[in-house]
């Protein structure tokens, strides 16, 4: 290490005693040592370091601050409510979203808060009328706001690894929703309202599903249905999924029946026709 590098590290060590004994690396955005400090337990990012991130975001429309131990949504972002198109605060320790700020990002198209500690979402989140991608994997969410159906532009929703116990009915109001990932939750049944879903792909892998409404066959755009590693008996799988639906990829491995039994059901030939046609289309 150069003498300048030793000096910089010594200064950081002296200025921030809480960092003694930990490794210090420069931030990729602002190149400041102080930017990498854990922001939890009252230790916050240096003002100049955060300012550099904010200034960059003001120019690019993208604010990304992952793996920083943040315990709260950065209040500094309220300066950029009319600028940001993308926010990524994944892999932190954020417990809630500030209602007075989160709903003001009028141009926001993508919001990622994977691997945080969110237990609830504020109604104000649903004011984001241009939001197309919402990724909230591996949090502690048990339900969605009643106003969630107001996210009219939403196309992709990822809620894997939360604590949802039911298919959120609000999703049925989202007419542009293409892909929904609800894997690794605690969902036990799929109700009749599923027939109103407009999604193309629905991932329900690794839940506790033992019942599925026959209405799932009525989903007008559903092509991919993933139900792996659930609690399904073959008798509880609606045969209309095979014979009278648009589904061309049905993944059901890891349930309470053998796949060869599925192939014996009436309508399986029709399903395979759709599966083969789709496979050829993308070959």
Coordinates of C-alpha atoms in Angstrom, one line a residue:
X1 CA 0.0 0.0 0.0
X2 CA 1.3 3.5 -0.8
X3 CA 2.0 6.1 1.9
X4 CA -1.0 8.0 0.8
X5 CA -3.2 4.9 1.2
X6 CA -1.8 4.2 4.6
X7 CA -2.4 7.8 5.6
X8 CA -6.0 7.7 4.3
X9 CA -6.8 4.6 6.2
X10 CA -5.2 6.0 9.4
X11 CA -7.3 9.1 9.1
X12 CA -10.5 7.0 8.6
X13 CA -9.5 4.8 11.6
X14 CA -8.9 7.9 13.8
X15 CA -12.1 9.7 12.7
X16 CA -14.3 6.6 13.1
X17 CA -13.3 4.5 16.2
X18 CA -16.3 2.2 15.6
X19 CA -14.4 0.9 12.5
X20 CA -11.4 -0.3 14.4
X21 CA -10.8 -3.9 13.7
X22 CA -13.0 -4.0 10.6
X23 CA -12.0 -3.9 7.0
X24 CA -12.5 -0.7 5.1
X25 CA -13.1 -0.6 1.3
X26 CA -13.8 2.4 -0.9
X27 CA -17.3 2.9 -2.4
X28 CA -17.5 2.1 -6.1
X29 CA -19.5 5.3 -6.7
X30 CA -17.7 8.0 -4.7
X31 CA -14.4 6.2 -3.8
X32 CA -14.6 7.3 -0.2
X33 CA -13.7 5.1 2.7
X34 CA -16.4 6.5 4.9
X35 CA -19.1 5.3 2.5
X36 CA -18.7 1.7 3.5
X37 CA -19.5 2.0 7.2
X38 CA -22.4 0.0 8.6
X39 CA -25.3 2.4 8.8
X40 CA -27.1 0.4 11.5
X41 CA -27.0 1.1 15.2
X42 CA -26.9 4.8 14.6
X43 CA -23.8 4.8 12.5
X44 CA -24.6 6.7 9.3
X45 CA -22.9 7.3 6.0
X46 CA -20.6 10.3 5.8
X47 CA -22.4 13.3 4.3
X48 CA -20.0 13.8 1.5
X49 CA -20.3 10.1 0.5
X50 CA -24.1 10.1 0.5
X51 CA -24.0 13.4 -1.4
X52 CA -22.0 11.8 -4.1
X53 CA -24.6 9.0 -4.5
X54 CA -27.4 11.6 -4.6
X55 CA -25.6 13.7 -7.2
X56 CA -25.0 10.7 -9.4
X57 CA -28.6 9.7 -9.1
X58 CA -29.7 13.2 -10.0
X59 CA -27.9 12.8 -13.3
X60 CA -28.7 9.2 -14.1
X61 CA -32.1 8.7 -12.6
X62 CA -30.8 5.6 -10.8
X63 CA -30.2 5.3 -7.1
X64 CA -28.5 2.1 -5.9
X65 CA -27.3 1.5 -2.4
X66 CA -27.1 -2.2 -1.6
X67 CA -25.3 -4.1 1.2
X68 CA -24.9 -1.1 3.4
X69 CA -26.7 -2.1 6.6
X70 CA -29.3 0.7 6.2
X71 CA -32.0 0.6 8.8
X72 CA -34.2 3.2 7.2
X73 CA -35.1 4.6 3.8
X74 CA -32.7 7.5 3.0
X75 CA -34.6 10.7 3.7
X76 CA -32.1 12.5 1.3
X77 CA -34.0 10.9 -1.6
X78 CA -36.9 13.3 -1.1
X79 CA -34.8 15.7 -3.1
X80 CA -35.1 13.4 -6.1
X81 CA -38.8 12.6 -6.2
X82 CA -39.1 14.1 -9.7
X83 CA -35.9 12.6 -11.0
X84 CA -35.6 8.9 -10.1
X85 CA -36.7 6.1 -12.4
X86 CA -35.0 3.3 -10.5
X87 CA -34.3 2.7 -6.7
X88 CA -32.5 -0.3 -5.5
X89 CA -32.0 -0.6 -1.7
X90 CA -31.7 -4.4 -1.6
X91 CA -29.7 -6.3 1.0
X92 CA -30.1 -3.8 3.9
X93 CA -32.1 -3.8 7.2
X94 CA -34.9 -1.4 6.3
X95 CA -38.0 -2.1 8.4
X96 CA -40.5 0.4 6.9
X97 CA -41.0 2.8 4.1
X98 CA -41.8 6.5 5.0
X99 CA -45.3 7.3 3.8
X100 CA -44.6 11.0 3.4
X101 CA -41.8 10.2 0.9
X102 CA -42.4 6.9 -0.9
X103 CA -45.5 8.0 -2.8
X104 CA -43.9 11.1 -4.3
X105 CA -41.6 9.4 -6.9
X106 CA -43.8 10.3 -9.8
X107 CA -41.4 8.9 -12.5
X108 CA -40.3 5.7 -10.7
X109 CA -40.5 2.6 -12.8
X110 CA -38.5 0.1 -10.8
X111 CA -38.3 -0.3 -7.0
X112 CA -36.2 -3.1 -5.4
X113 CA -36.1 -3.8 -1.7
X114 CA -35.1 -7.4 -1.6
X115 CA -33.6 -8.9 1.5
X116 CA -34.7 -6.3 4.0
X117 CA -37.0 -6.4 7.1
X118 CA -40.2 -4.9 5.8
X119 CA -43.3 -6.1 7.7
X120 CA -45.8 -3.9 6.0
X121 CA -46.2 -1.5 3.0
X122 CA -47.8 2.0 3.3
X123 CA -50.8 2.8 1.2
X124 CA -48.8 5.7 -0.3
X125 CA -46.7 3.2 -2.2
X126 CA -49.7 2.7 -4.4
X127 CA -49.5 6.3 -5.7
X128 CA -46.6 5.2 -8.0
X129 CA -48.6 5.2 -11.2
X130 CA -45.6 4.6 -13.4
X131 CA -44.1 1.7 -11.4
X132 CA -43.6 -1.3 -13.6
X133 CA -41.3 -3.5 -11.5
X134 CA -41.6 -4.1 -7.8
X135 CA -39.2 -6.6 -6.1
X136 CA -39.7 -7.3 -2.4
X137 CA -38.3 -10.8 -2.1
X138 CA -37.2 -12.1 1.3
X139 CA -38.9 -9.6 3.6
X140 CA -41.6 -10.3 6.3
X141 CA -44.7 -9.2 4.5
X142 CA -48.0 -10.8 5.5
X143 CA -50.3 -8.8 3.3
X144 CA -50.5 -6.1 0.7
X145 CA -52.2 -2.7 1.1
X146 CA -55.9 -2.6 0.1
X147 CA -55.0 0.0 -2.4
X148 CA -52.4 -2.2 -4.2
X149 CA -54.6 -2.5 -7.2
X150 CA -53.9 1.2 -8.0
X151 CA -50.4 0.3 -9.3
X152 CA -51.9 0.3 -12.7
X153 CA -48.6 0.2 -14.7
X154 CA -47.2 -2.8 -12.7
X155 CA -45.8 -5.6 -15.0
X156 CA -43.6 -7.6 -12.7
X157 CA -44.1 -8.4 -9.0
X158 CA -41.7 -10.4 -6.9
X159 CA -42.7 -11.4 -3.4
X160 CA -40.8 -14.6 -2.9
X161 CA -39.8 -15.5 0.6
X162 CA -42.3 -13.5 2.6
X163 CA -45.1 -14.6 5.0
X164 CA -48.2 -14.3 2.7
X165 CA -50.9 -16.8 3.7
X166 CA -53.2 -16.2 0.8
X167 CA -53.2 -15.1 -2.8
X168 CA -53.6 -11.3 -2.6
X169 CA -57.0 -10.4 -4.3
X170 CA -55.7 -7.0 -5.1
X171 CA -53.6 -8.6 -7.9
X172 CA -56.8 -9.2 -9.9
X173 CA -57.1 -5.5 -10.5
X174 CA -53.8 -5.2 -12.2
X175 CA -54.5 -5.4 -15.9
X176 CA -50.9 -5.1 -17.1
X177 CA -49.4 -7.5 -14.7
X178 CA -47.3 -10.1 -16.6
X179 CA -45.2 -12.0 -14.0
X180 CA -45.9 -12.7 -10.4
X181 CA -43.6 -14.6 -8.1
X182 CA -45.2 -15.7 -4.8
X183 CA -42.9 -18.7 -4.2
X184 CA -41.7 -19.5 -0.7
X185 CA -44.6 -18.1 1.2
X186 CA -47.3 -19.8 3.3
X187 CA -50.2 -19.9 0.8
X188 CA -52.5 -22.9 1.4
X189 CA -55.2 -22.6 -1.2
X190 CA -56.0 -20.8 -4.5
X191 CA -59.5 -19.2 -4.4
X192 CA -62.0 -18.6 -7.2
X193 CA -60.8 -15.0 -7.6
X194 CA -57.7 -16.4 -9.4
X195 CA -59.7 -16.6 -12.6
X196 CA -59.6 -12.8 -12.8
X197 CA -55.8 -12.7 -12.9
X198 CA -54.3 -11.3 -16.1
X199 CA -50.8 -12.6 -15.5
X200 CA -48.7 -14.7 -18.1
X201 CA -46.6 -16.4 -15.5
X202 CA -47.5 -17.3 -11.9
X203 CA -44.9 -18.8 -9.6
X204 CA -46.4 -20.6 -6.5
X205 CA -43.5 -22.9 -5.8
X206 CA -42.7 -23.9 -2.3
X207 CA -45.9 -22.9 -0.6
X208 CA -48.4 -25.2 1.3
X209 CA -51.0 -25.4 -1.4
X210 CA -53.4 -28.3 -1.1
X211 CA -56.4 -26.9 -3.0
X212 CA -56.8 -25.0 -6.3
X213 CA -59.9 -23.5 -7.7
X214 CA -61.0 -24.8 -11.1
X215 CA -61.3 -21.1 -12.0
X216 CA -57.5 -21.0 -12.6
X217 CA -58.3 -22.5 -16.0
X218 CA -60.1 -19.3 -16.9
X219 CA -57.1 -17.0 -16.6
X220 CA -57.1 -15.5 -20.1
X221 CA -53.4 -15.0 -20.4
X222 CA -51.8 -17.6 -18.1
X223 CA -49.2 -19.6 -19.9
X224 CA -46.8 -20.6 -17.2
X225 CA -48.0 -22.1 -13.8
X226 CA -45.4 -23.2 -11.3
X227 CA -46.6 -25.3 -8.4
X228 CA -43.5 -27.3 -7.4
X229 CA -43.0 -28.5 -3.8
X230 CA -46.5 -27.9 -2.5
X231 CA -49.0 -30.3 -0.8
X232 CA -51.1 -31.2 -3.8
X233 CA -52.9 -34.6 -4.2
X234 CA -53.4 -35.4 -7.8
X235 CA -57.2 -35.4 -7.2
X236 CA -57.0 -31.7 -6.2
X237 CA -55.4 -30.6 -9.4
X238 CA -58.2 -29.4 -11.7
X239 CA -58.1 -31.5 -15.0
X240 CA -59.3 -28.4 -16.8
X241 CA -55.8 -27.0 -16.5
X242 CA -54.8 -29.7 -18.9
X243 CA -57.8 -29.7 -21.2
X244 CA -59.4 -26.2 -21.2
X245 CA -56.8 -23.6 -20.3
X246 CA -54.1 -21.5 -22.0
X247 CA -51.4 -23.0 -19.8
X248 CA -48.5 -24.5 -21.8
X249 CA -46.0 -25.0 -19.0
X250 CA -47.2 -26.7 -15.9
X251 CA -44.5 -27.5 -13.2
X252 CA -45.8 -29.7 -10.4
X253 CA -42.8 -31.8 -9.4
X254 CA -42.4 -32.3 -5.6
X255 CA -46.1 -32.7 -4.7
X256 CA -48.0 -35.7 -3.3
X257 CA -48.2 -37.7 -6.5
X258 CA -46.0 -39.2 -9.2
X259 CA -45.6 -37.3 -12.4
X260 CA -46.4 -40.4 -14.4
X261 CA -49.9 -40.4 -12.9
X262 CA -50.4 -36.9 -14.3
X263 CA -49.7 -38.2 -17.8
X264 CA -52.6 -40.6 -17.4
X265 CA -55.2 -37.9 -16.8
X266 CA -57.8 -37.0 -19.4
X267 CA -56.7 -33.8 -21.2
X268 CA -53.0 -34.4 -20.9
X269 CA -52.6 -34.9 -24.6
X270 CA -54.1 -31.4 -25.2
X271 CA -51.7 -29.9 -22.7
X272 CA -48.8 -31.6 -24.5
X273 CA -50.0 -30.1 -27.8
X274 CA -49.8 -26.7 -26.3
X275 CA -46.4 -27.4 -24.6
X276 CA -44.9 -28.7 -27.9
X277 CA -46.2 -25.8 -30.0
X278 CA -44.8 -23.3 -27.6
X279 CA -41.4 -25.2 -27.4
X280 CA -41.2 -25.1 -31.3
X281 CA -42.1 -21.4 -31.3
X282 CA -39.1 -20.5 -29.2
X283 CA -36.7 -23.1 -30.5

